[in-house]
Short mmCIF file of C-alpha atoms in Angstrom, two decimals:
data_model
loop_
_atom_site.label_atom_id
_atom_site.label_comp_id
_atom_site.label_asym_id
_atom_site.label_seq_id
_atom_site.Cartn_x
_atom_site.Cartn_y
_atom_site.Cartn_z
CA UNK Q 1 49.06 10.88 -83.24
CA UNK Q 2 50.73 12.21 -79.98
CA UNK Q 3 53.67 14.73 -80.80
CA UNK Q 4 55.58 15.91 -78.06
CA UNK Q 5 58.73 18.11 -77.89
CA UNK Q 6 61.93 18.74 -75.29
CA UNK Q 7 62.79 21.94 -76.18
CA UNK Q 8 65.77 22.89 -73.80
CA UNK Q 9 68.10 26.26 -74.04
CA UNK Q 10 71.66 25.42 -74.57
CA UNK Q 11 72.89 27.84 -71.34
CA UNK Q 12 73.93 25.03 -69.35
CA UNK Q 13 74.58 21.52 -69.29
CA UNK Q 14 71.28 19.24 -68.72
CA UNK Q 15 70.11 19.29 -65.22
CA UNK Q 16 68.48 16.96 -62.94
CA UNK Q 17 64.86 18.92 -63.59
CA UNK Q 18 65.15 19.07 -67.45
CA UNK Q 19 66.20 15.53 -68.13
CA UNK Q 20 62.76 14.48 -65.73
CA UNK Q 21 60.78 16.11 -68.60
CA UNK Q 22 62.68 15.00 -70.99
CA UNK Q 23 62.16 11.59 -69.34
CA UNK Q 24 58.05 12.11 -69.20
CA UNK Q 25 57.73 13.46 -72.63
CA UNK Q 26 59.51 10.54 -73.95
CA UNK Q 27 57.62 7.99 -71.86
CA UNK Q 28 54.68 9.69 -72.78
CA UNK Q 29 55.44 9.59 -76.67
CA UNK Q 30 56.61 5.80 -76.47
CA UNK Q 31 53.53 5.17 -74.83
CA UNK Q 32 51.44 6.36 -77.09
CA UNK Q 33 53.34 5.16 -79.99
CA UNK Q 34 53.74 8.73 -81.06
CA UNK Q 35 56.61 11.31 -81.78
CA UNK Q 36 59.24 12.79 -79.52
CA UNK Q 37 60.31 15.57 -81.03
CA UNK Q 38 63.87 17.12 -80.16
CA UNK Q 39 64.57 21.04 -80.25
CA UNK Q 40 66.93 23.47 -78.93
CA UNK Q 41 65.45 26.96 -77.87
CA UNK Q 42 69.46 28.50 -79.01
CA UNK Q 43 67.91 32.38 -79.29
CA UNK Q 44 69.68 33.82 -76.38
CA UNK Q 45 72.87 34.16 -78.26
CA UNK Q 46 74.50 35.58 -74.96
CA UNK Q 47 74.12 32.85 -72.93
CA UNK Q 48 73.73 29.49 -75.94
CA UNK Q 49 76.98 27.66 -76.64
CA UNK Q 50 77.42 24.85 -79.03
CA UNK Q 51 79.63 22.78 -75.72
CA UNK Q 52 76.07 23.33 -73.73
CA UNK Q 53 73.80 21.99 -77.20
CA UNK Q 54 76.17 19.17 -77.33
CA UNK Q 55 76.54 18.35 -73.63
CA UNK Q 56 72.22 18.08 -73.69
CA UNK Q 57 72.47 15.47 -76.61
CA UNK Q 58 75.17 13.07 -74.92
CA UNK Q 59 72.51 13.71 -71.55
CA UNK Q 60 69.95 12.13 -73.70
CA UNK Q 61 71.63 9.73 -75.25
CA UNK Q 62 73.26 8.31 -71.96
CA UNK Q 63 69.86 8.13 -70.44
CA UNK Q 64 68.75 6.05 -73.64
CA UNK Q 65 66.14 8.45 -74.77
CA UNK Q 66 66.47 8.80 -78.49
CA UNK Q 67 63.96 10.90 -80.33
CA UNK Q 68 61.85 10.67 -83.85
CA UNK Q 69 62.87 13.89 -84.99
CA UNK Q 70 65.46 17.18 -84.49
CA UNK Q 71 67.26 18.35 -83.30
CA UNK Q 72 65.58 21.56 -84.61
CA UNK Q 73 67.66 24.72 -84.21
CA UNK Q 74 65.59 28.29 -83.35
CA UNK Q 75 68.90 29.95 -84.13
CA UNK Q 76 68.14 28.84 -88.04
CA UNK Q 77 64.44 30.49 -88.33
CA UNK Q 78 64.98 33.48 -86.94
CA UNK Q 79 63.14 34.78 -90.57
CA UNK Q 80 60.39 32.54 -90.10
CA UNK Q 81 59.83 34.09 -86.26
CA UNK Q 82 59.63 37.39 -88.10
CA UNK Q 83 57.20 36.61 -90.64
CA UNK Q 84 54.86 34.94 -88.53
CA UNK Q 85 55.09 38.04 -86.02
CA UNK Q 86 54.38 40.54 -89.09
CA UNK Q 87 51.26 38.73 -89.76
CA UNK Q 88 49.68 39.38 -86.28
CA UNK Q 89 50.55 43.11 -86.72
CA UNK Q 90 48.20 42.85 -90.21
CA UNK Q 91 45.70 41.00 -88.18
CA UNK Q 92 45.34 43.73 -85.89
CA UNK Q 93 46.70 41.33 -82.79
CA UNK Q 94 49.96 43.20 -82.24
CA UNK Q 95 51.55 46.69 -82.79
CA UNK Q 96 55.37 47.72 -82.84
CA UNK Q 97 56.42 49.82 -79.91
CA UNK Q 98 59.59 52.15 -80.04
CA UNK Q 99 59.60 52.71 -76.41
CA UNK Q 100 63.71 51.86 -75.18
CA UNK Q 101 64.42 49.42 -72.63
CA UNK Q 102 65.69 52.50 -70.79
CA UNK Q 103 62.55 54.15 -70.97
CA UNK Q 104 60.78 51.48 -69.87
CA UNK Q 105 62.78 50.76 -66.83
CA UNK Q 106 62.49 54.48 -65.45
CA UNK Q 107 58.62 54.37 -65.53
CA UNK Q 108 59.09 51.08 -63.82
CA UNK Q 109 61.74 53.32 -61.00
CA UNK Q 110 59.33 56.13 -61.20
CA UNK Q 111 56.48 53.90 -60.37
CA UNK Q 112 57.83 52.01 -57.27
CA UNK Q 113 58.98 54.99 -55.98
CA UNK Q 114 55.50 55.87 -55.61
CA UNK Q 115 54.72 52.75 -54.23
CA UNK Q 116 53.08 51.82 -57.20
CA UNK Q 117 52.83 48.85 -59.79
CA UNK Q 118 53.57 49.53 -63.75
CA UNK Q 119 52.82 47.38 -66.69
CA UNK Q 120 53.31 48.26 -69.92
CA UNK Q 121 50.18 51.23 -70.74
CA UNK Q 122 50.25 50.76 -74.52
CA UNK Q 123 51.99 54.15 -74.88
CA UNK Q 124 52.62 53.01 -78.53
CA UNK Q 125 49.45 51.43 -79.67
CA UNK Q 126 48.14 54.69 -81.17
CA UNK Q 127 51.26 56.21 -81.87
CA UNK Q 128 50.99 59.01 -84.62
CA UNK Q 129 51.51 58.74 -87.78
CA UNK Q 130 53.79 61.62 -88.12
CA UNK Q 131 56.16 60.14 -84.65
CA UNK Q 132 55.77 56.84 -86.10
CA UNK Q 133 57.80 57.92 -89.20
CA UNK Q 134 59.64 60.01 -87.32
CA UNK Q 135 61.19 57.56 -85.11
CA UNK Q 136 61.73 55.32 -88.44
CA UNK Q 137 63.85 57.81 -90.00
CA UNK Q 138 65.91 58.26 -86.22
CA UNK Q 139 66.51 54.63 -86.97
CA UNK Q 140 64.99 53.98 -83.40
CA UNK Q 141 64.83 50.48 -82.66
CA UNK Q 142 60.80 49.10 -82.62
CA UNK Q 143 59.33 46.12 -80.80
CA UNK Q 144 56.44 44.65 -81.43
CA UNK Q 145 53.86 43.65 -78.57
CA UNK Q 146 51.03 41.49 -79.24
CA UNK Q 147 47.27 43.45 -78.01
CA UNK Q 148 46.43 41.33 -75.22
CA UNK Q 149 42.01 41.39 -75.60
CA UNK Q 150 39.97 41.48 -72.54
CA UNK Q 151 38.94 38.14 -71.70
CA UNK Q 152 38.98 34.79 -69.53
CA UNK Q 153 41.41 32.49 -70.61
CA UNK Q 154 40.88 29.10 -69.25
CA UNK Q 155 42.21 25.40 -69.99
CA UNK Q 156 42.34 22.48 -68.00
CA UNK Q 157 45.84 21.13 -67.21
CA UNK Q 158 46.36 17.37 -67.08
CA UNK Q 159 48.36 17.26 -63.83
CA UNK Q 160 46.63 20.68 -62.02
CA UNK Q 161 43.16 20.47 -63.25
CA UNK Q 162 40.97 23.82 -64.50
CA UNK Q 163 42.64 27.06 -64.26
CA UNK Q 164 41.74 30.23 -65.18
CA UNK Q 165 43.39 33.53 -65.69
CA UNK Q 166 42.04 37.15 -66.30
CA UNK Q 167 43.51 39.38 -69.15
CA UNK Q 168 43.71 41.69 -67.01
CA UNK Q 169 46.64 40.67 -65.55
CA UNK Q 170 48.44 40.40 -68.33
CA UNK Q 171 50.69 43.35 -70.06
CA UNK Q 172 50.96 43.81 -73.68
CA UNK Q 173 54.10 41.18 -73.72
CA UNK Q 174 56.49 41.52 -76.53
CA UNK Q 175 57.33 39.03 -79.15
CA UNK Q 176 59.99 40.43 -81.36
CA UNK Q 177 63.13 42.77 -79.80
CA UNK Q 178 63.94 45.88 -80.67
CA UNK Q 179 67.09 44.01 -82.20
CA UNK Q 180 65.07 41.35 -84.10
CA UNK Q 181 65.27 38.51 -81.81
CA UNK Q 182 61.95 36.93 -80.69
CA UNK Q 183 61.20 36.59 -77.18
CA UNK Q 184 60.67 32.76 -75.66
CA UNK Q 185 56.50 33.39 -76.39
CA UNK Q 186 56.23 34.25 -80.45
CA UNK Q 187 59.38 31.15 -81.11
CA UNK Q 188 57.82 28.36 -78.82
CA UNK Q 189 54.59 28.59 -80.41
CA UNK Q 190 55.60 29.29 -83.74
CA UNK Q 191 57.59 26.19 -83.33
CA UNK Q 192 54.75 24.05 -81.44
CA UNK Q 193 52.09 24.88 -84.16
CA UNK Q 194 54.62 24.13 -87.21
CA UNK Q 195 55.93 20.79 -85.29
CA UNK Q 196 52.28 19.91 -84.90
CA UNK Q 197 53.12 19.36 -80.69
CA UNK Q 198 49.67 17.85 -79.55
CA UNK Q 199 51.23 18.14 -75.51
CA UNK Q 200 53.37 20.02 -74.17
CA UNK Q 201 54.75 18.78 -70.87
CA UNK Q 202 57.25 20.93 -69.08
CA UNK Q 203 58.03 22.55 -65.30
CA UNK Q 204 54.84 24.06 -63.09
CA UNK Q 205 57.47 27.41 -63.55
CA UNK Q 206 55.55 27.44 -67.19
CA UNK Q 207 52.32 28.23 -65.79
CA UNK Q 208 52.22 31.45 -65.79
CA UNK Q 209 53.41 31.49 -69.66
CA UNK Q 210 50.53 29.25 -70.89
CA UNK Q 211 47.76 31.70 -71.02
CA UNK Q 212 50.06 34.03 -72.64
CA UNK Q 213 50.77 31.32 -75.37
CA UNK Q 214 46.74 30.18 -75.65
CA UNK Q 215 46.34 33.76 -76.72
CA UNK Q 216 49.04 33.45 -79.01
CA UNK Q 217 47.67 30.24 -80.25
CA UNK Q 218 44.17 31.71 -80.88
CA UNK Q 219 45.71 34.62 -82.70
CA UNK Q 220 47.09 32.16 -85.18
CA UNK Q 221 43.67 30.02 -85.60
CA UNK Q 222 45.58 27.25 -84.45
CA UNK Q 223 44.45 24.25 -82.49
CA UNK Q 224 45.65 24.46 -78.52
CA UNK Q 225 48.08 21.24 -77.36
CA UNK Q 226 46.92 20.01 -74.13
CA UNK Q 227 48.86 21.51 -71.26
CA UNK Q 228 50.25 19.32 -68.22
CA UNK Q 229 53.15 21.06 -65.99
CA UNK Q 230 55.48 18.95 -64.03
CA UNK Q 231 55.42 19.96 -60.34
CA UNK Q 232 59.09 21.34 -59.28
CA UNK Q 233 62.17 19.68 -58.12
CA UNK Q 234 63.40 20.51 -54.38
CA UNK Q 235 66.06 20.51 -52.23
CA UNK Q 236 65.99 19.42 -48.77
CA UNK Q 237 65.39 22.56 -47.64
CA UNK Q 238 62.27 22.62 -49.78
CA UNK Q 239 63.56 25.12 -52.07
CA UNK Q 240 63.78 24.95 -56.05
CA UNK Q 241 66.80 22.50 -56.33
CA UNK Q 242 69.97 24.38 -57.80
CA UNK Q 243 73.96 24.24 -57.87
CA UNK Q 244 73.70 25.11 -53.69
CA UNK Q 245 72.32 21.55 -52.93
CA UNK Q 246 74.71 19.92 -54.20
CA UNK Q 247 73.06 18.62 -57.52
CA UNK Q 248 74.97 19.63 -60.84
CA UNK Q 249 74.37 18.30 -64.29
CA UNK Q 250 73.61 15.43 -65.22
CA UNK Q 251 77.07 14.49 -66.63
CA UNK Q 252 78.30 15.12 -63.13
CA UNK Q 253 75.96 12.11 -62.00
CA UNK Q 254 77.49 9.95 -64.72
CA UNK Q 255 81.06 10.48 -63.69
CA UNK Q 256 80.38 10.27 -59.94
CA UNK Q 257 79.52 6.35 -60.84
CA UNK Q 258 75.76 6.11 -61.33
CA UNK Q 259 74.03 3.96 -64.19
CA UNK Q 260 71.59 5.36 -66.47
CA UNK Q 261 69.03 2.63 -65.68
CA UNK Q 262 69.60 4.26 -62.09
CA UNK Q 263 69.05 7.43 -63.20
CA UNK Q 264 65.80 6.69 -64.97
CA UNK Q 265 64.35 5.29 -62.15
CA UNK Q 266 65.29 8.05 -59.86
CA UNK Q 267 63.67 10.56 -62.27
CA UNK Q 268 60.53 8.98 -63.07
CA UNK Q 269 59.49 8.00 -59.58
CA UNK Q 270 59.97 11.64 -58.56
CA UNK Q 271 56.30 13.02 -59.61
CA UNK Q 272 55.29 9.86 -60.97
CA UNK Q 273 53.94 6.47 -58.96
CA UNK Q 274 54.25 3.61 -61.53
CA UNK Q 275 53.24 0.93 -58.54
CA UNK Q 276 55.66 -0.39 -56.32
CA UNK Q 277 58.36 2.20 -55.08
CA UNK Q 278 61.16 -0.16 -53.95
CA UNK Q 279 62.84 -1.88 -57.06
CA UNK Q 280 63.84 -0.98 -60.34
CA UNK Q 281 62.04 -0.78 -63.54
CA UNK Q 282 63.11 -1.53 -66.83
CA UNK Q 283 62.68 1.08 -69.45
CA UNK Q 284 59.94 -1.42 -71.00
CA UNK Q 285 57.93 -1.19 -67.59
CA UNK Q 286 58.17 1.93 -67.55
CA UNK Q 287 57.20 3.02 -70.80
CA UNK Q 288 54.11 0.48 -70.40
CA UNK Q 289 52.93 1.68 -67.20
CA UNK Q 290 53.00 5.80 -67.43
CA UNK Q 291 50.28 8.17 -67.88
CA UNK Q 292 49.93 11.63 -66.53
CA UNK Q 293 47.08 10.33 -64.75
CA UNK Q 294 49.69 9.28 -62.41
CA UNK Q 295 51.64 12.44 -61.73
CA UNK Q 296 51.65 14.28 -58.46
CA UNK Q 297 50.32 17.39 -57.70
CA UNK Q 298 53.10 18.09 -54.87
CA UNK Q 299 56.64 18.74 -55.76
CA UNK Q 300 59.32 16.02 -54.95
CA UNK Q 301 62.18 16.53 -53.07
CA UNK Q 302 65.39 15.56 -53.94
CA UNK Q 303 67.15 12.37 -52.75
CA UNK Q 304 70.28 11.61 -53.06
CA UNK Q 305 69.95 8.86 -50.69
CA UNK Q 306 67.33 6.91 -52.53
CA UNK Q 307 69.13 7.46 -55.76
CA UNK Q 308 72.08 5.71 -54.04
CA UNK Q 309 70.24 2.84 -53.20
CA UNK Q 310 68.90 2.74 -56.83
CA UNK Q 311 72.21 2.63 -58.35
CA UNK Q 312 73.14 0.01 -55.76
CA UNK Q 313 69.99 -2.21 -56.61
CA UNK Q 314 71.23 -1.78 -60.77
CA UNK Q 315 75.03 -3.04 -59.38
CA UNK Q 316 74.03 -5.90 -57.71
CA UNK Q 317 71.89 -7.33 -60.45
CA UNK Q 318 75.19 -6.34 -62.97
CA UNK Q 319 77.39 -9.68 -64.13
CA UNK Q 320 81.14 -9.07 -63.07
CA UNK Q 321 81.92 -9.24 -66.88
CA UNK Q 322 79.52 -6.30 -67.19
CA UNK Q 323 80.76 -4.24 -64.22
CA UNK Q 324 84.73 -4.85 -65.12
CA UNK Q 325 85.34 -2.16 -67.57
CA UNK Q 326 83.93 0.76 -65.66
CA UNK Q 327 85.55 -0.73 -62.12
CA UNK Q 328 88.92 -0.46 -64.34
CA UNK Q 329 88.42 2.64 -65.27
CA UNK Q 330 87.83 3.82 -61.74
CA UNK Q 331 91.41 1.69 -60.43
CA UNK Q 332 92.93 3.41 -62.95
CA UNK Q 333 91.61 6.81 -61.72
CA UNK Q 334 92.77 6.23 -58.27
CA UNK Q 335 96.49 4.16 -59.91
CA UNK Q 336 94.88 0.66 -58.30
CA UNK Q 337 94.85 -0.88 -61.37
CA UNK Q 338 97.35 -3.55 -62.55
CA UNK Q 339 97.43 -5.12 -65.77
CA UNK Q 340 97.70 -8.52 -64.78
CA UNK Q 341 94.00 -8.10 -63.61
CA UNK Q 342 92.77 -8.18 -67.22
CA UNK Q 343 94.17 -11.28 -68.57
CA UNK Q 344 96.24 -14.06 -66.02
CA UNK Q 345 94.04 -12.52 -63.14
CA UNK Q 346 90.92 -11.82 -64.42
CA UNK Q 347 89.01 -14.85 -62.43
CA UNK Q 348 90.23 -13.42 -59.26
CA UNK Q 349 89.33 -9.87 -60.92
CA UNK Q 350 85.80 -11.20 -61.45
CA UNK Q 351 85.54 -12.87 -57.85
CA UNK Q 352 86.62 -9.63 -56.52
CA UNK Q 353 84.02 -7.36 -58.38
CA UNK Q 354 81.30 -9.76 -57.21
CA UNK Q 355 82.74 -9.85 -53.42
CA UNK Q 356 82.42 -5.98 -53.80
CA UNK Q 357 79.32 -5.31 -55.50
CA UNK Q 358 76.59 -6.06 -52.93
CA UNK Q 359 77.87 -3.03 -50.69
CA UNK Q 360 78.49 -0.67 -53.45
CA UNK Q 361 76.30 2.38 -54.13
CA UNK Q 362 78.55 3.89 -57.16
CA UNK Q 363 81.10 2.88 -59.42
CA UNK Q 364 83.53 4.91 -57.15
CA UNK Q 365 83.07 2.51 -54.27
CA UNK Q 366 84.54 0.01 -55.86
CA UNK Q 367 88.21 2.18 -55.93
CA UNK Q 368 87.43 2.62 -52.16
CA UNK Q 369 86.68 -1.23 -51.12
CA UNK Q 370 89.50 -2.54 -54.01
CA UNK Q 371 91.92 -0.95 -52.00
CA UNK Q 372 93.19 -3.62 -49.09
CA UNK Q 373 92.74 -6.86 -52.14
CA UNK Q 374 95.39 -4.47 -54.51
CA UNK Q 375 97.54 -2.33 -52.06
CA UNK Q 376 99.16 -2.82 -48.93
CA UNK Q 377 98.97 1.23 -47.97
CA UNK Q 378 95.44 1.33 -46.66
CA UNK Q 379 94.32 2.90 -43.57
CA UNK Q 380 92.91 1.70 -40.56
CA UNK Q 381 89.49 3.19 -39.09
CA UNK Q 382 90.03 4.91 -35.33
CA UNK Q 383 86.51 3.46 -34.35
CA UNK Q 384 87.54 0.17 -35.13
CA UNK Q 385 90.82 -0.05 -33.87
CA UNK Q 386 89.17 1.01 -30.61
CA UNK Q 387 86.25 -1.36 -30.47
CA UNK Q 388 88.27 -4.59 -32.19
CA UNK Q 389 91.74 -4.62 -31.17
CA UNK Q 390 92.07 -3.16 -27.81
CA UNK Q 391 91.17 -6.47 -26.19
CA UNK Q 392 94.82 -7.97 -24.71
CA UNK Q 393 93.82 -11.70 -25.61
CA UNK Q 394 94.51 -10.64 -29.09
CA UNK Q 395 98.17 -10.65 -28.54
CA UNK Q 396 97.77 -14.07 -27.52
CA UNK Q 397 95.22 -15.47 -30.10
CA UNK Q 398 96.00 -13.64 -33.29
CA UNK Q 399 99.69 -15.69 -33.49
CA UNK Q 400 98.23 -19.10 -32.58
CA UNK Q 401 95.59 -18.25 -35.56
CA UNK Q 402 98.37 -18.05 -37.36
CA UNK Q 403 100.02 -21.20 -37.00
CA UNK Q 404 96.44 -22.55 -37.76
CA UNK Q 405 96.28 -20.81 -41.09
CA UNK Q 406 100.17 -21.39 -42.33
CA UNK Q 407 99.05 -25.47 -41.84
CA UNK Q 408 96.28 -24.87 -44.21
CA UNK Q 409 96.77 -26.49 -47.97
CA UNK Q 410 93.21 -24.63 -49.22
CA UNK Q 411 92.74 -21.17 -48.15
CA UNK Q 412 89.44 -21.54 -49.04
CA UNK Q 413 86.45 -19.52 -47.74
CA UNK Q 414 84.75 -22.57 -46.10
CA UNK Q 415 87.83 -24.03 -44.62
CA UNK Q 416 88.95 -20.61 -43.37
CA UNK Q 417 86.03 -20.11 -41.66
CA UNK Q 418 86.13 -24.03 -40.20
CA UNK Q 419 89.31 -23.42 -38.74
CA UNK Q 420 88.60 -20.20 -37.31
CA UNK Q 421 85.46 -21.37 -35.40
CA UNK Q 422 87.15 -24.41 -34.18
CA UNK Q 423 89.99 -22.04 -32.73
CA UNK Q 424 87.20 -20.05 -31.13
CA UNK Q 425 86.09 -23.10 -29.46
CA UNK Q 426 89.36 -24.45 -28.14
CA UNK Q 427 90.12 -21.36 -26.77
CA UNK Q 428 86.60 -20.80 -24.76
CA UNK Q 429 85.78 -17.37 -26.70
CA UNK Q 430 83.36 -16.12 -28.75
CA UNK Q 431 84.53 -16.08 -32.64
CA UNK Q 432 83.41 -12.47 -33.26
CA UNK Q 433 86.81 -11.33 -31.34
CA UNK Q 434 88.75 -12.73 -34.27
CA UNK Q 435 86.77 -12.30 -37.44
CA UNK Q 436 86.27 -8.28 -36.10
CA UNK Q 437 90.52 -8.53 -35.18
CA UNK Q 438 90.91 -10.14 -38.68
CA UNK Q 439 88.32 -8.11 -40.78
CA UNK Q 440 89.93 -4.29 -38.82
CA UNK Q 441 93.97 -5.98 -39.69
CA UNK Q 442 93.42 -6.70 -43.29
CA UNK Q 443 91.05 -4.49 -45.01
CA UNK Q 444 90.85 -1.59 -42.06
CA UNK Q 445 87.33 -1.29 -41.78
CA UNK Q 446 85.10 -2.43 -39.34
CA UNK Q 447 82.49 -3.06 -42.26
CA UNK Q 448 83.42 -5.25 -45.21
CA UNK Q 449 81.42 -7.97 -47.43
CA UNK Q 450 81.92 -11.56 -45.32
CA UNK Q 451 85.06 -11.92 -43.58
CA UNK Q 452 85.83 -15.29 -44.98
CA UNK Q 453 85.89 -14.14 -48.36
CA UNK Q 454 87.65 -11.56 -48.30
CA UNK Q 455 90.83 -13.85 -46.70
CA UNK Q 456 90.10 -16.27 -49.42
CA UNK Q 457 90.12 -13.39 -51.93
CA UNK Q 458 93.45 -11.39 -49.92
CA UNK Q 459 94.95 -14.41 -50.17
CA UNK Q 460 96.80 -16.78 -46.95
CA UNK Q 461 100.51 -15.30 -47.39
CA UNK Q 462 99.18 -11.48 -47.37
CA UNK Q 463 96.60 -12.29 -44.53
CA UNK Q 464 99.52 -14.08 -42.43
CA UNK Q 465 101.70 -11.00 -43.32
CA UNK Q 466 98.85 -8.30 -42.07
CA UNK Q 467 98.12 -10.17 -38.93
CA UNK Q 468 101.31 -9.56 -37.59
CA UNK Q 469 100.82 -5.55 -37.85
CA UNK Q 470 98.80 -5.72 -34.63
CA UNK Q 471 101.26 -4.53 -32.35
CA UNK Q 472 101.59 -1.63 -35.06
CA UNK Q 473 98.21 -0.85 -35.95
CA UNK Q 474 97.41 -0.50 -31.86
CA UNK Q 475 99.94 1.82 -31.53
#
């Protein structure tokens, strides 16, 4: 059975690149019918926080990825890391060092002084007996390193294909600090091997660890998990995304308006080609149509564009009932909402939400748009004030409009644009000089959803009362 693991450290909240593999891993477990395994890597006790362990589950959970088992704490078998570390120095595959981290950085110093490169030179692998002891009784503080052997370590990874890596070039690494704590190597595969992880997906930034771990893995007699790393995240400026472009957690995302079924799109089509690019997927589809097979080599850049349209796509397919409590929550944000709007109003609530849904990207673009239909302080755009009301027949036009709409008995959308046109007519001109006039007077913007509408929607008194403001407004 496939077992695969998230296995995050709590020292932020979950970012854009985590919750991607979380995303594969699960996809990749659902798949395969198999188990996705949840665990928190909470050893760096300088840096883990509860507030960061907790803000990664709601992350998951608002995504809709649940998981088979965990969350598994590495905090709570800190014993177990030492016990399994103890056994490779009786197997002869590591040794305790008492060299200080002081020590150790001055021969690094020393060295590039020299213009030289240092690795560790296994100073402490035949350490006398008699300093051994003697460093025991000093209470000195002892590492232990695992003996790296001379060999070729290869595997083939599912995304990068056969690589291959020289012992060589690899220092005797340590596993356990001189203050008890094990290092990211001995816990993650102490943990993968117990968890019985069959894959482990995770960022290309893992390469380098993985022949590291196989030896780690050998040293156990343990079966290796296939290996697939995720090709990097970037920024526009094709560097590792981070907090300088822009892109925060993920809980950031969440209250800047975007849906999770947004979100999961955006993620899994960065890397991953499930078919056609341009439309949404439901988790189903998506769970049906991934494989690694499909992952990209090349690293994606980040979009915030195409995430946009995303979120727009998942708005515009939402039912008004569906979209009202988080468009509430975003008037009341911005003091827009009224209460009337949730019970004697609530059809003209509705018809407003679905007026204002096609153009909106986020949840927050609602506030925006809502503006003109529930205040009358709004502001008017300088671009259009130029383009659509600097034409003098306005002056002229705009109050005989009027006295065609004040006759009206159904301010309807159909009717509203009848008598409109046939205005436009009698009066020889073209009727984009008054729906552009109309649409800058009562919303402000030379860009709104269809003209006719929004009147219908504004309502004939308060569209009467803006159209007057002309003389204002140009001025």
């Amino acid at each position: 059975m496939v077992r695969v693991r998230f296995a995050p450290s709590p020292t932020g909240y979950l970012h854009i690149g985590a919750a991607r593999t979380a995303l594969f891993n699960w996809l990749f477990a659902r798949h395969h019918k198999g188990k996705f395994i949840l665990r928190i890597e909470d050893t760096d006790f300088t840096r883990s926080s509860e507030e960061m362990s907790r803000g990664i589950l709601e992350g998951l959970k608002w995504l809709g990825m649940d998981w088979d088992e965990g969350p598994f704490f590495q905090s709570e078998k800190l014993d177990v890391y030492r016990i399994k570390v103890e056994e490779l120095v009786e197997n002869g595959y590591a040794y305790h060092c008492f060299c200080l981290p002081e020590e150790i950085r001055k021969r690094k110093q020393d060295a590039s002084s020299r213009g030289e490169y240092w690795e560790y030179d296994r100073r402490c692998l035949n350490l006398p007996e008699d300093e051994k002891k003697q460093f025991e009784k000093e209470g000195r503080p002892k590492a232990i390193r695992f003996l790296v052997p001379e060999r070729e370590i290869k595997y083939r990874d599912l995304v990068h294909g056969p690589i291959s890596v020289e012992s060589q070039n690899i220092e005797d690494f340590v596993l356990l600090r001189g203050d008890g704590l094990p290092t990211y190597h001995l816990s993650v595969v102490v943990d993968d091997i117990e968890q019985r992880i069959t894959h482990v997906i995770r960022g290309d930034d893992h390469i380098s660890n993985t022949p590291k771990q196989i030896l780690l893995y050998k040293a156990f007699d343990s079966p290796l998990p296939e290996f697939a790393h995720l090709a990097l995240i970037l920024g526009s400026d094709k560097k590792k995304l981070s907090k300088r472009h822009g892109v925060t957690s993920l809980h950031q995302f969440e209250e800047d308006g975007y849906f999770p079924q947004a979100m999961l799109n955006f993620l899994a089509q960065m890397s991953w080609s499930p078919g056609e690019k341009e439309r949404l997927y439901s988790t189903a589809e998506m769970i049906q149509e991934f494989s690694l097979e499909k992952l990209s080599k090349g690293s994606p850049v980040f979009d915030r564009t195409k995430l946009e349209w995303l979120n727009g796509q998942w708005i515009s397919q939402m039912k008004a009932e569906e979209l009202s409590p988080y468009v509430m929550e975003d008037l009341k944000r911005v003091n827009l909402w009224q209460d009337d709007l949730a019970n004697n109003r609530k059809s003209w609530y509705f018809k407003l939400i679905d007026l204002l849904k096609e153009r909106s990207r986020t949840i927050k673009d609602f506030a925006v748009r809502a503006k003109p239909f529930l205040s009358d302080d709004y502001s008017y755009d300088p671009s259009g004030i130029e383009k659509h009301l600097r034409d003098e027949k306005l002056g002229i036009l705009l109050p005989v409009l009027k006295e065609d709409f004040l006759k009206m008995d159904n301010f309807s959308a159909e009717d509203i644009e009848h008598v409109l046109r046939q205005r436009a007519e009698k009066e020889g001109i073209k009727p984009a000089l008054l729906i552009h006039a109309l649409r800058m007077l009562v919303v402000g913007t030379p860009v709104s959803p269809g003209i006719f509408e929004v009147l219908e929607l504004i309502g004939k008194n308060k569209t009467i009362e803006r159209m007057d403001r002309l003389r204002n407004v140009k001025h």
